[in-house]
Short mmCIF file of C-alpha atoms in Angstrom, two decimals:
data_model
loop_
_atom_site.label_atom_id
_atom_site.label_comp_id
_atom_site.label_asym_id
_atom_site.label_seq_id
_atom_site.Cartn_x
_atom_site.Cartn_y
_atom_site.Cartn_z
CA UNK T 1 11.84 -22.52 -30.83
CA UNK T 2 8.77 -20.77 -29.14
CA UNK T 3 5.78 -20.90 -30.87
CA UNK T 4 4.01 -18.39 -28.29
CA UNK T 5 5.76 -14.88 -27.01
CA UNK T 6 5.08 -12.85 -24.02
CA UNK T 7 3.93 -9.46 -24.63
CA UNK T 8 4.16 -7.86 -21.30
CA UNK T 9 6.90 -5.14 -21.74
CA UNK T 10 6.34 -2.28 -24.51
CA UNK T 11 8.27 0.74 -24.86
CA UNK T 12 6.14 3.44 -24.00
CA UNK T 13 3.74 3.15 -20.95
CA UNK T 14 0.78 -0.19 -21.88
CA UNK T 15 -2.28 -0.81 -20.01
CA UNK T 16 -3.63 -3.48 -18.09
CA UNK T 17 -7.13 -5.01 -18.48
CA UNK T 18 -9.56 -6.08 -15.92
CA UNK T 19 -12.85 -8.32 -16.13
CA UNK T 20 -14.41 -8.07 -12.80
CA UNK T 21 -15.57 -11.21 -10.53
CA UNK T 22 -19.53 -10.76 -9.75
CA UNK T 23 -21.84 -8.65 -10.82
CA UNK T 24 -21.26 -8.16 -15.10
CA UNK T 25 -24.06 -8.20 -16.93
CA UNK T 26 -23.16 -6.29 -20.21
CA UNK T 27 -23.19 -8.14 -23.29
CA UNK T 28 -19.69 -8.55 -25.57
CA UNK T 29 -19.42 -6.73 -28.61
CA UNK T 30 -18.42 -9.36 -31.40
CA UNK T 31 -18.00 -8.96 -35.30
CA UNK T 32 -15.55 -7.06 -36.57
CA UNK T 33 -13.83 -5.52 -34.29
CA UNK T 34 -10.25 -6.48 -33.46
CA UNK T 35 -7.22 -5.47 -31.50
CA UNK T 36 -4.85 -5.70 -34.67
CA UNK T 37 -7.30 -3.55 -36.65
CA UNK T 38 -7.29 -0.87 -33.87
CA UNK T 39 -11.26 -1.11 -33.85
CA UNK T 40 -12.35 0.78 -30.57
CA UNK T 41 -14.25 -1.60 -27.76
CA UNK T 42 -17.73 -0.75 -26.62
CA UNK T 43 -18.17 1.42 -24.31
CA UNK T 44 -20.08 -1.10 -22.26
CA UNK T 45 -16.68 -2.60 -21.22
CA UNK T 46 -15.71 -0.32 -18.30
CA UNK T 47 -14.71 -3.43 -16.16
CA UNK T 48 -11.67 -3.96 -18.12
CA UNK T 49 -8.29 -1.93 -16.63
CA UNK T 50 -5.09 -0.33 -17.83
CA UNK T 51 -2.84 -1.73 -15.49
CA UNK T 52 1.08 0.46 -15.90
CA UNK T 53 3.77 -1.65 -14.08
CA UNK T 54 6.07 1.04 -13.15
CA UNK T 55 6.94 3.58 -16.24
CA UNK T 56 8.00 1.30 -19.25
CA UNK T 57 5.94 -1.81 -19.15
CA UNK T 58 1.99 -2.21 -19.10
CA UNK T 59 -0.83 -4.80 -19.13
CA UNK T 60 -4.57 -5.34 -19.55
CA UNK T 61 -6.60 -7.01 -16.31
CA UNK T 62 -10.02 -7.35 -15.59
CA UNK T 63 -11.78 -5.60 -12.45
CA UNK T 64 -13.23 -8.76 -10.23
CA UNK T 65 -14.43 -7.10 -7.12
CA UNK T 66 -14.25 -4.10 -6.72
CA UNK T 67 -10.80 -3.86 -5.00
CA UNK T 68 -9.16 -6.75 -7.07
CA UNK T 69 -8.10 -6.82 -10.46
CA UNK T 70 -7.20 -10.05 -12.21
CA UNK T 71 -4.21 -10.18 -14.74
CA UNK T 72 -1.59 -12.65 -15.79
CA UNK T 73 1.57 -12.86 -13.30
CA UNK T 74 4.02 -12.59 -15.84
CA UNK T 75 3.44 -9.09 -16.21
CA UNK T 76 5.21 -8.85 -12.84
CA UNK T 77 7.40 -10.88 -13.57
CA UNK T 78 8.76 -12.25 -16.99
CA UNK T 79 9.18 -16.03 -15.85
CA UNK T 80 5.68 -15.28 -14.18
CA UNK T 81 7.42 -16.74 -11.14
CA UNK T 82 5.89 -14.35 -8.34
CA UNK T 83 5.89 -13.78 -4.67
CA UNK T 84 2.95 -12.19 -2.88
CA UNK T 85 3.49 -8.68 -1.38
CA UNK T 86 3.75 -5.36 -2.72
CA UNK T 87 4.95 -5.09 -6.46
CA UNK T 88 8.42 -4.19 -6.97
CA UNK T 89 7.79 -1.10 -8.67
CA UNK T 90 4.87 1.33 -8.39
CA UNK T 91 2.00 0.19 -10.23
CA UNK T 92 -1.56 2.00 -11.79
CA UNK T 93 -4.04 0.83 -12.20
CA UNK T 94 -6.88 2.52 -14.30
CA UNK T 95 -10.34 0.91 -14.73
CA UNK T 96 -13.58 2.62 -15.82
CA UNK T 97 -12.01 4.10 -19.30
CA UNK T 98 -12.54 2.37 -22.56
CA UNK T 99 -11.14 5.89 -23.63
CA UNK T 100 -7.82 6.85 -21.72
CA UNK T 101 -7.73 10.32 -23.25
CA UNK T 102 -11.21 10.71 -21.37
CA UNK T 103 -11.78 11.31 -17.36
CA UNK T 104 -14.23 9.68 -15.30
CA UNK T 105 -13.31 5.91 -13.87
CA UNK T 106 -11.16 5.26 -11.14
CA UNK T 107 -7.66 5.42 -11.09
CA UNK T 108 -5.91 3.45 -8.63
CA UNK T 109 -2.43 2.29 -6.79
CA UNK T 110 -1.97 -1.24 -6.73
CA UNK T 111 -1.24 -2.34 -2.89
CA UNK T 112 -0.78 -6.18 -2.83
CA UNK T 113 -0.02 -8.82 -5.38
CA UNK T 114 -1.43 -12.31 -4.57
CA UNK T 115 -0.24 -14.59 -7.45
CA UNK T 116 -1.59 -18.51 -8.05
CA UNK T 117 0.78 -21.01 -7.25
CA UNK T 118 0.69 -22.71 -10.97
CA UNK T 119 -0.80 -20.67 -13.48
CA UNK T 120 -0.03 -17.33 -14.84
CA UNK T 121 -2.09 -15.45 -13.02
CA UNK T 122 -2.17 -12.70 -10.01
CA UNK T 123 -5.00 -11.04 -7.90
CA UNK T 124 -4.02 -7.62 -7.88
CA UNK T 125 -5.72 -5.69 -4.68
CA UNK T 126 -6.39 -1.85 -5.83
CA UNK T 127 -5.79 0.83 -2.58
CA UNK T 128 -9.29 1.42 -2.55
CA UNK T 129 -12.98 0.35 -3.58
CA UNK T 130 -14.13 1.19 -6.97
CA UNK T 131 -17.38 3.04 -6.43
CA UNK T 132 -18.15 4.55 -9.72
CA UNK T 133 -22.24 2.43 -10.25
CA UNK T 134 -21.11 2.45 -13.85
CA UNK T 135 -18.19 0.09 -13.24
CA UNK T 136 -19.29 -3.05 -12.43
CA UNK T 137 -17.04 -6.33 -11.57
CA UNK T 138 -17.72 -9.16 -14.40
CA UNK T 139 -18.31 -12.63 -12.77
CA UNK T 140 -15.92 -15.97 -13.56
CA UNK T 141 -17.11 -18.33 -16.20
CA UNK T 142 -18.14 -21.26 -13.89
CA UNK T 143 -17.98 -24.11 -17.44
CA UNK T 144 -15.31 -24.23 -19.52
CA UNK T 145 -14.86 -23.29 -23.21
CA UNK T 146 -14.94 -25.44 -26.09
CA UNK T 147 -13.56 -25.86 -29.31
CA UNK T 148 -14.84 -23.91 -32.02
CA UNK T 149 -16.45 -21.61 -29.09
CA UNK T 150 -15.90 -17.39 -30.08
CA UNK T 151 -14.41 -15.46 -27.45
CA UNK T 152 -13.72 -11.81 -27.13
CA UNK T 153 -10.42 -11.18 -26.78
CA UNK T 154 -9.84 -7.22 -25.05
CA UNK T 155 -6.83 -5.30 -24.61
CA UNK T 156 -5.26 -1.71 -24.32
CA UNK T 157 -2.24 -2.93 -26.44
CA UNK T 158 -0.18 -2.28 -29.51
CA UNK T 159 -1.94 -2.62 -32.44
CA UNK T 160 -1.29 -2.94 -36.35
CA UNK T 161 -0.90 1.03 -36.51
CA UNK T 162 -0.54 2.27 -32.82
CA UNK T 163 2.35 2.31 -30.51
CA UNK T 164 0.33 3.18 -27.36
CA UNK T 165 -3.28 3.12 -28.12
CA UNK T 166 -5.14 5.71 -25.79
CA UNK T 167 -8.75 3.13 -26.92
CA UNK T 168 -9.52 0.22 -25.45
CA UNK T 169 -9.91 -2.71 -28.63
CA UNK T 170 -11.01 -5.71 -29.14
CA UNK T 171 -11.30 -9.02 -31.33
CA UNK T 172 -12.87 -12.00 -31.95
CA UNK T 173 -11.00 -15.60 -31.91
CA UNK T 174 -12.36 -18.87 -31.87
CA UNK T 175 -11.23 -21.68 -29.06
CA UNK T 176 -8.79 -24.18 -30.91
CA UNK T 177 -8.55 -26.56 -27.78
CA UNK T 178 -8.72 -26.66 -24.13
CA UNK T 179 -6.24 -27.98 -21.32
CA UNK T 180 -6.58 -28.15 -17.82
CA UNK T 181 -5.14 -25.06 -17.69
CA UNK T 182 -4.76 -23.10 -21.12
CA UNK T 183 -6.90 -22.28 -23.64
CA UNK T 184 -5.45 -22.11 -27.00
CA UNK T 185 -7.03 -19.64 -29.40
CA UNK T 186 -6.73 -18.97 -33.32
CA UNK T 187 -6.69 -15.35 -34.39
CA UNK T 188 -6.52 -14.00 -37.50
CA UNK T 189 -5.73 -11.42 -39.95
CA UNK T 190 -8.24 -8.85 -38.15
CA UNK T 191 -7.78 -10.33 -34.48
CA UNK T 192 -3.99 -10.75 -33.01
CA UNK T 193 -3.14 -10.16 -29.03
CA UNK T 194 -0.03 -7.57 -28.74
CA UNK T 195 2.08 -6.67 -26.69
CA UNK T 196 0.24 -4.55 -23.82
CA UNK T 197 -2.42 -6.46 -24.23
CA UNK T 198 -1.04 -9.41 -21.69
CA UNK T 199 -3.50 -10.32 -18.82
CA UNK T 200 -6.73 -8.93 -20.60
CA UNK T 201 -9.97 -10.74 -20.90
CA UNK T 202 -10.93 -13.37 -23.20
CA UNK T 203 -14.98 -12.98 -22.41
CA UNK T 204 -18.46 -14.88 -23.74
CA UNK T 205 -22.04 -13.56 -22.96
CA UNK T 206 -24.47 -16.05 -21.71
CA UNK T 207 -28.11 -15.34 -21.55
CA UNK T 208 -27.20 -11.65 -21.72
CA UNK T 209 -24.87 -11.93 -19.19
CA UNK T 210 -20.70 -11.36 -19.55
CA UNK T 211 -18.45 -14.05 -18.02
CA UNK T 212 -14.55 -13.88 -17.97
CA UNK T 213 -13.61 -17.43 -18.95
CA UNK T 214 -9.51 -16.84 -19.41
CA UNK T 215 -6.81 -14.47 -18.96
CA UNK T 216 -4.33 -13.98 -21.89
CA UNK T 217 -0.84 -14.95 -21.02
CA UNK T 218 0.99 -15.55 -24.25
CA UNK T 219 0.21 -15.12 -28.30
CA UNK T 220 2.73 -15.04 -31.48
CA UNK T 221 1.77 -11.39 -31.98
CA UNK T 222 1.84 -11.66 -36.09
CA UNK T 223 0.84 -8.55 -37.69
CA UNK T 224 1.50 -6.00 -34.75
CA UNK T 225 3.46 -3.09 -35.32
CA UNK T 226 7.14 -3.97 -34.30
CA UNK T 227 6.70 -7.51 -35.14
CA UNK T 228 8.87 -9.29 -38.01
CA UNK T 229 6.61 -9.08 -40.99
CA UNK T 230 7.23 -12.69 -41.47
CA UNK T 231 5.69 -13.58 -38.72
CA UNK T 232 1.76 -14.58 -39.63
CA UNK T 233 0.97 -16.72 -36.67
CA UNK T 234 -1.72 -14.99 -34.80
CA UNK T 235 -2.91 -18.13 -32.51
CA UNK T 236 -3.08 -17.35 -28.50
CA UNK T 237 -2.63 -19.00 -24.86
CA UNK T 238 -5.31 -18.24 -22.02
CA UNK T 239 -5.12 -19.42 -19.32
CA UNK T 240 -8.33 -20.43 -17.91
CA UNK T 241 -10.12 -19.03 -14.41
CA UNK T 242 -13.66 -20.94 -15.12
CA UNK T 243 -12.52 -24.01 -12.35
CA UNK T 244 -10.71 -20.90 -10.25
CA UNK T 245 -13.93 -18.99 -8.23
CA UNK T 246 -12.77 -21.37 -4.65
CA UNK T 247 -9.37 -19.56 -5.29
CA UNK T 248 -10.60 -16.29 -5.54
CA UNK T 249 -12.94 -16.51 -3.15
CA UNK T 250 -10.45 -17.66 -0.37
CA UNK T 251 -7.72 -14.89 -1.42
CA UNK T 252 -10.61 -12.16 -0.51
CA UNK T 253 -11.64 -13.96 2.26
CA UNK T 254 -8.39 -13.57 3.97
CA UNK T 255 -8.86 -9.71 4.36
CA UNK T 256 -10.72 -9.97 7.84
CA UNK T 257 -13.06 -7.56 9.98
CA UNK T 258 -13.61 -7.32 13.46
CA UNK T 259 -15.82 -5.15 15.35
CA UNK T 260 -14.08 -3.91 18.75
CA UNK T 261 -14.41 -1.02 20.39
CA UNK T 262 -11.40 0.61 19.39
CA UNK T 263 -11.82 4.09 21.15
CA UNK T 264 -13.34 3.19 24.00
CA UNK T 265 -16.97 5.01 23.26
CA UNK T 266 -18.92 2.24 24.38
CA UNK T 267 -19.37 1.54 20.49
CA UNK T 268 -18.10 -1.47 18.41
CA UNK T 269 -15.56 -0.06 15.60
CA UNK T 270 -14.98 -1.76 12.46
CA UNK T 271 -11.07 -3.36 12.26
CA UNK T 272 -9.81 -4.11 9.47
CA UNK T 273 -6.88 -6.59 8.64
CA UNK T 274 -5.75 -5.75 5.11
CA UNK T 275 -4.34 -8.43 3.05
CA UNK T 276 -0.37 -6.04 3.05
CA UNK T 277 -0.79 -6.56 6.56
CA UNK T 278 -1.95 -3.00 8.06
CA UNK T 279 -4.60 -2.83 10.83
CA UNK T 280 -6.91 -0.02 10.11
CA UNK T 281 -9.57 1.09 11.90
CA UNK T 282 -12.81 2.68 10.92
CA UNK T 283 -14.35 4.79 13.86
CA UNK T 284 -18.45 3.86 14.50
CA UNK T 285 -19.80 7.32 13.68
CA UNK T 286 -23.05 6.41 14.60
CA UNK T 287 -25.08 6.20 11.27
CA UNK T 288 -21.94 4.75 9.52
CA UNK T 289 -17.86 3.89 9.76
CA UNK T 290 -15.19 6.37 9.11
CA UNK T 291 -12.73 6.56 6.44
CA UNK T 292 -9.96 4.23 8.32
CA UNK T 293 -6.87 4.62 10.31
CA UNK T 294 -4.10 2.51 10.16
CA UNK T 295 -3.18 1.70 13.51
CA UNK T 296 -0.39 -0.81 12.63
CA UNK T 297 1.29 -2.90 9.91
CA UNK T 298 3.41 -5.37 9.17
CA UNK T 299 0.99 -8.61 10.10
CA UNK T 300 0.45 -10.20 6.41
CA UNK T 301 2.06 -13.35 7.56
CA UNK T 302 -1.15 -13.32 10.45
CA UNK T 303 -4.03 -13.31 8.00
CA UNK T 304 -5.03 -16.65 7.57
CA UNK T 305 -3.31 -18.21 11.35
CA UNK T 306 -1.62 -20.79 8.49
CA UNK T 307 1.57 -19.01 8.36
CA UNK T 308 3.26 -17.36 11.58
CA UNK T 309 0.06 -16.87 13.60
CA UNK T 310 -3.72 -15.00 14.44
CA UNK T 311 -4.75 -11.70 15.91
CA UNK T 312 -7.70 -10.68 17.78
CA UNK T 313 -9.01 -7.28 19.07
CA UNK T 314 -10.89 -7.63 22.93
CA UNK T 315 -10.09 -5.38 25.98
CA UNK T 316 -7.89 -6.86 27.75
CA UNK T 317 -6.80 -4.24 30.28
CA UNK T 318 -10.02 -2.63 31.45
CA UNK T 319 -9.38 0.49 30.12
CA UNK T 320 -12.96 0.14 27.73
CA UNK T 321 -10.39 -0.05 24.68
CA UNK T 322 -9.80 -3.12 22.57
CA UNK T 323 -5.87 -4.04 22.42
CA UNK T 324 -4.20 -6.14 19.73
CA UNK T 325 -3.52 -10.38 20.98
CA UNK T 326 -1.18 -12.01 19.20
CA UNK T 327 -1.69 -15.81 18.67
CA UNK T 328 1.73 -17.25 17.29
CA UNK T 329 2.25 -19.83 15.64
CA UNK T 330 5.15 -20.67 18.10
CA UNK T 331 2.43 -21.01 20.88
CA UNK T 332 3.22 -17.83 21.94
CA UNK T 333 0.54 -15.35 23.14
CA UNK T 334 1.18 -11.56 23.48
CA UNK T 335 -0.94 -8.15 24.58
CA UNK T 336 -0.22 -4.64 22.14
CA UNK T 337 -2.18 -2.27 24.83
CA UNK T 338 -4.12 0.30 22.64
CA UNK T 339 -2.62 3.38 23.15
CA UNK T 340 -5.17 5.83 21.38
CA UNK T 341 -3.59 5.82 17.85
CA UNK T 342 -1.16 2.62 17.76
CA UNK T 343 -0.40 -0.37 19.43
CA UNK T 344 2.38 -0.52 21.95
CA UNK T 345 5.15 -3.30 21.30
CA UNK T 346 3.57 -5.91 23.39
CA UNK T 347 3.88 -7.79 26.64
CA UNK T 348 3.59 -11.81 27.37
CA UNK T 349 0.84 -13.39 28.39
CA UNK T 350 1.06 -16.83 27.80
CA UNK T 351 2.81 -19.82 26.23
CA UNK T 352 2.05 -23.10 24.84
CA UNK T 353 -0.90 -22.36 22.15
CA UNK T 354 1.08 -23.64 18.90
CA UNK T 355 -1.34 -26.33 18.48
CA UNK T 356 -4.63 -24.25 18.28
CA UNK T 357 -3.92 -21.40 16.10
CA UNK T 358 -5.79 -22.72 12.58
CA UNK T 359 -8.63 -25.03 15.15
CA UNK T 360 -7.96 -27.61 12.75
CA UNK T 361 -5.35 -29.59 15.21
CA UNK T 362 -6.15 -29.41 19.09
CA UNK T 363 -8.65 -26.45 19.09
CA UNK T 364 -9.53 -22.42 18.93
CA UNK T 365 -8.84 -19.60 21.24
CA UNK T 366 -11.16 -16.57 21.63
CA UNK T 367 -10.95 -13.76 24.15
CA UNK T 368 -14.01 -12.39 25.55
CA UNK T 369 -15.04 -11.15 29.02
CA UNK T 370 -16.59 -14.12 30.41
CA UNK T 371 -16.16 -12.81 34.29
CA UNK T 372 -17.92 -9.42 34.27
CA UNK T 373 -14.85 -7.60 35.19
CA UNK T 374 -14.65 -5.61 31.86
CA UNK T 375 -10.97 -7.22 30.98
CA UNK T 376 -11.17 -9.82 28.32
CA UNK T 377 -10.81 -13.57 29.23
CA UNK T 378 -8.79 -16.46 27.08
CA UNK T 379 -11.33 -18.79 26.33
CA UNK T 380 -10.28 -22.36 25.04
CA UNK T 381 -12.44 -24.38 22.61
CA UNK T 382 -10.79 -28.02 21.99
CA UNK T 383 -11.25 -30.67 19.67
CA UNK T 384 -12.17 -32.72 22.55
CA UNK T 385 -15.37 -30.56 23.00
CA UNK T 386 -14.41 -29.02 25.82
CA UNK T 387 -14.65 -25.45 26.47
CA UNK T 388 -12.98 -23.75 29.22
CA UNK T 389 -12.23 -20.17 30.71
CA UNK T 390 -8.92 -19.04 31.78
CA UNK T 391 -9.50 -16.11 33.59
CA UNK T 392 -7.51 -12.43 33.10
CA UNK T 393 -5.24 -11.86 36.06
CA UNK T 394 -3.78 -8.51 34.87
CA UNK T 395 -0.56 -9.97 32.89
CA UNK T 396 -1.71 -13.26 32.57
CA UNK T 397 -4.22 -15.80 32.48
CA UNK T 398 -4.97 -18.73 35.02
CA UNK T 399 -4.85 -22.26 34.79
CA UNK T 400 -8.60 -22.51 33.44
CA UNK T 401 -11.86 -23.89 34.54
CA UNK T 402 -14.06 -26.27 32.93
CA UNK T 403 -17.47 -24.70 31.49
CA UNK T 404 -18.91 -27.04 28.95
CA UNK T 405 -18.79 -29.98 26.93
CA UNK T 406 -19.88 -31.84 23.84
CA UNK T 407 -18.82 -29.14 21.40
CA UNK T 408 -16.04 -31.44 19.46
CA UNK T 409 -17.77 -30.98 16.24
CA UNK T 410 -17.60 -27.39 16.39
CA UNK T 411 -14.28 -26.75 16.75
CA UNK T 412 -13.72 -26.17 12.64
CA UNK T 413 -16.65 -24.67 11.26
CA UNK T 414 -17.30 -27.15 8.47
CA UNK T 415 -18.64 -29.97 10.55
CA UNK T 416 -21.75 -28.87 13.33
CA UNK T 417 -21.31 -24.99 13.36
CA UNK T 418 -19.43 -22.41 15.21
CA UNK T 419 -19.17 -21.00 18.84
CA UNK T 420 -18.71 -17.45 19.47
CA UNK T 421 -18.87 -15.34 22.17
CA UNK T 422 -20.38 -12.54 23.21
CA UNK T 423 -22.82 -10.32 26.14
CA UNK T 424 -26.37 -11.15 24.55
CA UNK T 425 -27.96 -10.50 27.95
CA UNK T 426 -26.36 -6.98 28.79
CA UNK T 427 -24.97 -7.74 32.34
CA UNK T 428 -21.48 -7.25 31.23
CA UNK T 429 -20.68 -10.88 30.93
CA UNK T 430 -19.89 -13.23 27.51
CA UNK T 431 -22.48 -15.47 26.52
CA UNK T 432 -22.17 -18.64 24.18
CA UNK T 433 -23.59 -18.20 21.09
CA UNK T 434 -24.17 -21.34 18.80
CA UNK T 435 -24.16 -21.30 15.53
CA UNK T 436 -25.46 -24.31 13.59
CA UNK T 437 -25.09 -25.11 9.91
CA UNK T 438 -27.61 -27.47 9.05
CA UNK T 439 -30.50 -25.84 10.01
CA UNK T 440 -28.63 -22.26 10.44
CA UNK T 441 -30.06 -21.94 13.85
CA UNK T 442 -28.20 -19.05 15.78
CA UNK T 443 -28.73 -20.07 20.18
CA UNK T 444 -27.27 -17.93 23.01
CA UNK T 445 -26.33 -20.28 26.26
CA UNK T 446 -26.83 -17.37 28.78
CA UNK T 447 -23.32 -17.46 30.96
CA UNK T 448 -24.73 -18.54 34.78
CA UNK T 449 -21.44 -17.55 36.48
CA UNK T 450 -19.29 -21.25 36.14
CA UNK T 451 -21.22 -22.28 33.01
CA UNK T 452 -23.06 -21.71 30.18
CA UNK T 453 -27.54 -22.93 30.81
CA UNK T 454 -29.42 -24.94 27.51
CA UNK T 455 -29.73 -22.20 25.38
CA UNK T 456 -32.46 -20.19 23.57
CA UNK T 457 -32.92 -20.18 19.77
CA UNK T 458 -32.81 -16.55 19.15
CA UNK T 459 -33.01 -16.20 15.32
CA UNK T 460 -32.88 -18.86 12.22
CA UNK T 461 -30.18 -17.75 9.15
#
């Protein structure tokens, strides 16, 4: 028998919740209001979102950036067993509105689902920024609750009266005890979690400032309307985010930008690699970036370069325009020319790069034009320290020659620092630039032609 039942699905069209990720700082209403008594939530409380999972079934989630809401997986999913990718059905998500009936807010489509691998939980990525200034991402909880804590439990669920409140409510219920990864909360007579109410907020203020601490997941829903009268149980199940900011943190990270020159104006674009797998572009306009073009799509699997590979954006025909390299995870390396508005299907380069793909096993690749010749040259940075140029021959790179040495601990990131590469001295030609952690020292090793000279600290981070 289950003491705890899901509430994701609901009749008519639910909402989903969402407590944002970094910058709350509105205090949480607490006293008597409740999500069973239908008491309305302050209006402070914009970060939390409706979140409607197609047309019949709807959840509450929390707004933690300002293009990702946080809710609980099952309300994808009933076993809460979830892939990443696009949800199944179309999904809205509204955030901004403690009052539904009202305008204002954002209302957006949900584009990617990225769930956690063992809790009930999913990062939901909106289609676009929230911009409104009066809807603010809360930040995690970075401690964990304790019994006989209060939290504030909010939701756009059923409640005692209401099918499909149009108000956002909430309640008060006190921590009974704490897992690794649940919270169990006690409820009572003025404070149950109903159905629609699934992957809202459970929230504390500290020093005047709101944290999310957990994400509601399951509760035995006594006293909602539809609910057997005889059942009285009105306890919860969180689960907790407080020990989950690395996790977040990482699934943002993996969205990646890259300025190229993309329409060959002389001027670095912004390219974007979304986290559904579309390159889009947004044009340099001068003063500021355009809106974004997608350019192509289908390269989710080539965010991280942990699954089927990397890409990179460099000119590597000449033509002033930065084409698309693709760095497989089967060693393979291919040229997409930029053809204006899309990428063309891609020619072979080279072969054998399997091994330095993530730079955490024999090295990293970067492309840059190391020659002066305006075409983009495969430059290879191994574990051994070495660093060496393999020059562009049109449709494929050479053999290589040796440039430098001693850069072993670089090769990561999390050891010494990181190399990049780029023309610092304006005679057409990639530099090395050096970036070290421990003293965040940024040096640029002016390219001589066959190597790179000492270096000259240029600016302290």
């Amino acid at each position: 028998m289950h003491l705890f039942r899901r509430h994701r699905l609901s009749t008519f069209a639910a909402a989903l919740l969402a407590a944002p990720l970094v910058l709350g700082a509105v205090p949480v209403a607490t006293g008597s209001a409740s999500a069973l008594g239908g008491v309305d939530a302050p209006a402070e409380l914009t970060f939390v979102a409706k979140v409607n999972v197609g047309e019949q079934s709807a959840c509450t989630g929390t707004l933690v950036d300002p293009q990702w809401v946080l809710t609980a997986a099952s309300c994808f999913a009933a076993d809460g067993k979830l892939s990443a990718g696009k949800p199944a059905v179309a999904t809205t998500v509204t955030v901004g509105r403690t009052d539904l009936a009202q305008t204002g807010g954002s209302v957006q489509q949900a584009l990617w689902l990225v769930p956690h691998a063992d809790r009930d939980l999913v990062l939901v990525r909106l289609a676009a920024r929230v911009t409104d200034p009066a809807v603010k991402p809360v930040r995690l909880a970075t401690t964990p609750t304790v019994a006989g804590e209060e939290l504030v439990q909010a939701g756009f669920g059923r409640t005692k009266t209401e099918w499909v409140p149009d108000k956002l409510h909430t309640g008060t219920f006190t921590v009974a005890a704490t897992t690794s990864t649940t919270v169990d909360l006690n409820g009572s007579d003025t404070a149950t979690v109903c159905k629609g109410d699934a992957g809202g907020p459970a929230l504390r203020t500290v020093n005047g400032i709101t944290e999310l601490v957990a994400v509601n997941s399951r509760s035995s829903q006594g006293g909602c309307l539809g609910i057997d009268p005889a059942e009285t149980r009105t306890g919860a199940v969180d689960t907790r985010v407080d020990d989950l900011g690395t996790w977040v943190k990482e699934v943002f990270s993996r969205e990646k930008i890259t300025p190229a020159d993309i329409d060959g104006d002389a001027k670095d674009d912004l390219v974007l690699q979304r986290i559904d797998g579309s390159v889009v572009v947004h044009r340099n306009l001068g003063s500021s970036f355009g809106a974004g073009t997608v350019m192509s799509a289908g390269w989710s699997r080539f965010l991280t370069g942990t699954d089927m590979g990397r890409l990179y954006f460099a000119d590597i025909t000449g033509d002033g325009k930065a084409d698309l390299i693709v760095h497989g995870t089967d060693g393979n390396i291919a040229v997409r020319k930029n053809m204006g508005t899309y990428f063309d299907g891609g020619t072979h380069w080279s072969a054998g790069w399997g091994r330095f793909v993530t730079g955490t096993d024999m090295g990293r690749l970067y492309f840059a034009d190391i020659t002066g010749d305006g075409k983009a040259d495969l430059i290879v940075h191994g574990t051994d320290g070495n660093v060496s140029v393999r020059k562009n021959m049109g449709t494929y790179f050479d053999g290589g020659t040796h440039w430098s040495a001693g850069w072993g601990r670089f090769v990561t990131g999390t050891d010494m620092g990181r190399l990049r590469f780029g023309d610092a001295t304006g005679d057409g030609k990639a530099d090395l630039f050096v970036h070290t952690i421990g003293d965040g020292k940024v040096a640029v090793r002016k390219n001589m032609g066959t190597y790179f000279d000492g270096g000259t600290v240029m600016i302290t981070l």
